[in-house]
Amino acid sequence: MTTIFGIPLQAFLGQLLIGLINGSFYALLSLGLAVIFGLLRVINFAHGAQYMLGAFVALLLLQYLGVNYWLALLIAPLVVGLFGALIERTMLSRLYDLDPLYGLLFTFGLALTIEGTFRYLYGAAGQPYSVPPSLAGGTNLGFMFLPNYRGWVVVVSLVACLGTWLLIEKTKLGSYLRAATENTVLVQAFGINVPLLLTLTYGLGAALAAFAGVLAAPIYQVSPLMGTNLIIVVFAVVVVGGMGSILGAIVTGYMLGIAEGLTKVFYPEASNIVIFVIMAIVLLLRPAGLFGKDA
Amino acid sequence: MADMAETTETGGRTEAHSAMASSIRLGFLLVGLAALAVAPAFLYPVFLMKLLCFALFACAFNLLIGYTGLLSFGHAAFFGGAAYFTAHAVKEWHWTPELGVLFGVFGAAVLGLVIGFFAIRRQGIYFAMITLALSQMFYFFCLQAEFTKGEDGIQGVPRGHLFGLVDLSVSTNMYYFTLAVFVIGLLIIWRFVNSPFGMILKSIRENEQRAVSLGYSVQYYKLGAFVMSAALAGLAGGVKALVFQFATLTDVTWQMSGEVILMTLLGGIGTLIGPVFGAGLVVTLQNYLATSDFPVTIVTGVVFMACVLLFRRGVVGEFYASRLGRRLGFEHRR
């Protein structure tokens, strides 16, 4: 049997794939956090809860209305995005003039409320969501067996990340966004509706989280707590990458996912904490983060 | 960060007013202490001890946010960590309770030194995220380490004899021990806040650049405050392990870090007595909800949101800032 560093190649590639999948979610979520933070100066603690909401909306759509995965992939982000926009309009927007920490505390409370509600209604146990039939099964790549759905997740999350990047860097709406990040008052003076832009941004961030949630539903179980445990890791990812650049958030997400996967091969006990350890090292060597501009 | 915990002198405050405020404070303090001294006759002692532990925990947390302006999202690591250390020392090494608690304080301080060392490299929101991430790392450590006994936690911790003399398994004795620790803890905080060290911390909170230009090594002061806050959180955690006679993973979770933030926010960030109020409210609420099947998390979350949106100064802070509070001569925050 082929081995690499004394580990069977199969196991090595298997963990690499798991790392890539986790990395996809880290990238999608830290991207959303970076987009929201860039304009709103709010760290969205509820990002994990919105990810969970996405998965739950997909599950409930299937259970009560028989809506399939593909439609859910469209509807769930829309629903959660609207919910996010509503929260932003009615509550979060009142906190912009204050210290950014209030935004963090508010969204923390929001996350607790959403999670508590879902735990109350659906219990803490996870519920399965089956893989769509067209993506069931797997492909033999010769050197390893690739479940089709996991391949799909890696591809589609890459596309979503790049799409968001293009939206922000290459479109007119994106240029408004970036301009508003630089100088809100000036942009407003040019006649651009900045409050609307802020609402849209928060909605977009929430929708991205929900999109990741729907993607995650068939891989992990759908449970009320699936988001918050993940979001803490994503915070570490954000600290490592720095929130200065969108592309930086994406690259760091994938990198750390893969690092975590590889740790599982070589030293399984540390796989839970490896991202935090990397964060500590980065803080020592480059406090602003790998792609960060601010100190 | 400044507006989170600013204490501004009111323009028209007179000496007489301030004297009135401090005599009200003193009177309140004495009444409060007297009430706590006789409380076990009326209320369930374990509930009171839990309240005192959390009140001290919240005060320790407030030391950091209220007087240094640093929001730690990882204080559960110190609270829960100390509970583990104390429980282990008392149960496995058969140390006396006071030494066990001191060991917990020491452990929490060391942990604070390590986490603080990394966290103070960034400010504001990043500081919060780093402390959260590192405390989550400590949680995973506790989950896997041998001495914490994993999901079960350390059970059946003996309360032992204080100084080898006073039997703490007697509920009343344990209560007065807890009360004594609480009072000592508050005195330490009060002394610390009003020391030259505390004054420098306040100056860092108000204007960090200026403190630097005055020649203070801001990082050392921040780290000092962080370790102090961690050690006092450890004091609360260590005593809690003796009160409940167990130490479990619950106390090192991020939910616990959130809870202590809520207590402080609800009571009033940057006020000496606010966190005690906040802790009292939250613990009472939890106790009340424990008997119903309605989940505490939802209530906690809603109170959190309401606090941030409606009364950021907290109960005590809003009182100080109210017309009555100002007339009585309390300093109010912007």
XYZ file of C-alpha atoms in Angstrom, chain A residues 27-205:
179
model
C -13.962 30.370 4.204
C -17.657 31.012 3.536
C -18.318 32.072 7.113
C -15.231 34.194 7.625
C -15.960 35.826 4.280
C -19.424 36.779 5.520
C -17.969 38.104 8.769
C -15.407 40.145 6.839
C -18.021 41.631 4.504
C -20.242 42.656 7.416
C -17.350 43.946 9.498
C -15.906 45.887 6.594
C -18.918 48.137 6.283
C -20.815 47.889 9.554
C -17.863 47.605 11.955
C -19.863 44.899 13.705
C -18.561 41.447 14.510
C -21.589 39.342 13.789
C -21.709 36.798 16.606
C -25.064 35.649 15.250
C -23.315 34.412 12.113
C -23.251 30.883 13.531
C -26.920 31.100 14.411
C -27.718 32.293 10.890
C -25.775 29.335 9.489
C -27.837 27.049 11.717
C -31.022 28.838 10.596
C -30.129 28.121 6.975
C -29.816 24.416 7.682
C -33.039 24.402 9.707
C -35.025 26.278 7.067
C -33.911 23.690 4.513
C -34.892 20.859 6.855
C -38.284 22.349 7.692
C -39.020 23.144 4.042
C -38.382 19.500 3.255
C -40.394 18.165 6.189
C -43.462 20.365 5.857
C -43.578 21.430 2.224
C -41.543 18.742 0.539
C -39.249 21.360 -0.988
C -36.145 19.683 -2.340
C -32.489 20.514 -1.686
C -31.947 22.607 -4.815
C -34.841 24.935 -4.124
C -33.883 25.104 -0.463
C -30.411 26.199 -1.502
C -32.109 29.248 -3.003
C -34.970 29.857 -0.589
C -33.152 29.401 2.741
C -30.537 32.118 2.107
C -33.318 34.420 0.927
C -35.399 33.838 4.054
C -32.462 34.205 6.425
C -31.143 37.203 4.481
C -34.518 38.945 4.854
C -34.576 38.081 8.535
C -31.088 39.523 8.878
C -32.100 42.691 7.040
C -35.081 43.069 9.353
C -32.904 42.713 12.455
C -30.426 45.219 11.051
C -33.129 47.766 10.196
C -35.005 47.571 13.457
C -32.262 47.029 16.012
C -28.663 46.721 14.940
C -28.715 50.040 13.067
C -29.255 51.848 16.374
C -25.817 50.781 17.563
C -23.595 52.148 14.785
C -22.616 55.304 16.629
C -21.487 53.369 19.663
C -18.410 51.340 20.478
C -18.194 48.303 18.124
C -18.256 46.038 21.161
C -21.965 46.766 21.618
C -22.600 45.268 18.188
C -20.761 42.143 19.282
C -22.755 41.943 22.515
C -26.057 42.543 20.731
C -25.439 39.844 18.140
C -24.300 37.521 20.926
C -27.679 38.009 22.599
C -29.375 37.460 19.246
C -27.449 34.203 18.757
C -28.476 32.975 22.218
C -32.114 33.836 21.542
C -32.240 32.095 18.165
C -30.429 29.013 19.423
C -32.472 28.832 22.606
C -35.676 29.026 20.594
C -34.662 26.226 18.254
C -33.473 24.075 21.125
C -36.790 24.617 22.830
C -38.748 23.706 19.699
C -36.656 20.912 18.216
C -34.445 19.604 21.045
C -30.675 19.551 21.174
C -30.225 16.333 19.208
C -29.183 16.521 15.561
C -31.545 15.556 12.754
C -30.362 14.016 9.516
C -30.881 15.682 6.137
C -30.304 13.328 3.270
C -28.012 13.992 0.337
C -29.963 14.941 -2.830
C -30.341 11.851 -5.074
C -28.474 13.398 -7.998
C -25.386 13.802 -5.802
C -25.621 10.491 -3.950
C -22.897 7.921 -4.325
C -19.311 8.632 -5.156
C -16.634 8.630 -7.782
C -13.513 6.536 -7.804
C -10.669 8.876 -8.612
C -8.173 6.025 -8.860
C -6.180 7.063 -5.823
C -9.225 7.599 -3.587
C -12.995 7.367 -3.375
C -14.695 10.786 -3.481
C -18.305 11.070 -2.272
C -20.002 13.201 -4.934
C -21.735 15.469 -2.455
C -18.460 16.443 -0.791
C -16.914 17.238 -4.122
C -19.933 19.391 -4.895
C -19.575 21.279 -1.597
C -15.933 22.094 -2.283
C -16.686 23.310 -5.806
C -19.807 25.309 -5.013
C -18.323 27.023 -1.973
C -15.305 28.028 -4.038
C -17.679 29.459 -6.623
C -19.674 31.280 -3.924
C -16.496 32.743 -2.425
C -15.207 33.916 -5.785
C -18.658 35.223 -6.727
C -18.795 37.342 -3.573
C -15.299 38.574 -4.206
C -16.197 39.561 -7.768
C -19.398 41.224 -6.564
C -17.449 43.403 -4.173
C -14.372 44.070 -6.295
C -15.785 44.283 -9.826
C -19.388 45.524 -9.785
C -20.883 48.962 -9.340
C -22.712 47.912 -6.168
C -19.431 46.582 -4.841
C -17.690 49.856 -5.573
C -20.378 51.689 -3.586
C -19.786 49.252 -0.785
C -16.041 49.751 -0.799
C -16.420 53.504 -1.035
C -18.801 53.509 1.928
C -16.271 51.472 3.893
C -13.641 54.130 3.226
C -15.740 57.213 3.876
C -19.407 56.894 4.736
C -20.189 60.594 4.984
C -18.732 61.448 1.602
C -20.536 58.592 -0.128
C -23.789 59.747 1.411
C -23.102 63.263 0.177
C -22.903 61.853 -3.355
C -26.508 60.784 -2.992
C -26.065 57.123 -2.288
C -28.464 55.619 0.199
C -25.957 54.384 2.776
C -28.455 53.040 5.340
C -29.942 50.861 2.604
C -26.465 49.739 1.665
C -25.809 48.730 5.275
C -29.046 46.753 5.427
C -28.228 45.015 2.158
C -24.757 44.153 3.405
C -25.992 42.602 6.619
C -28.646 40.717 4.669
C -26.017 39.471 2.224
C -23.774 38.320 5.070
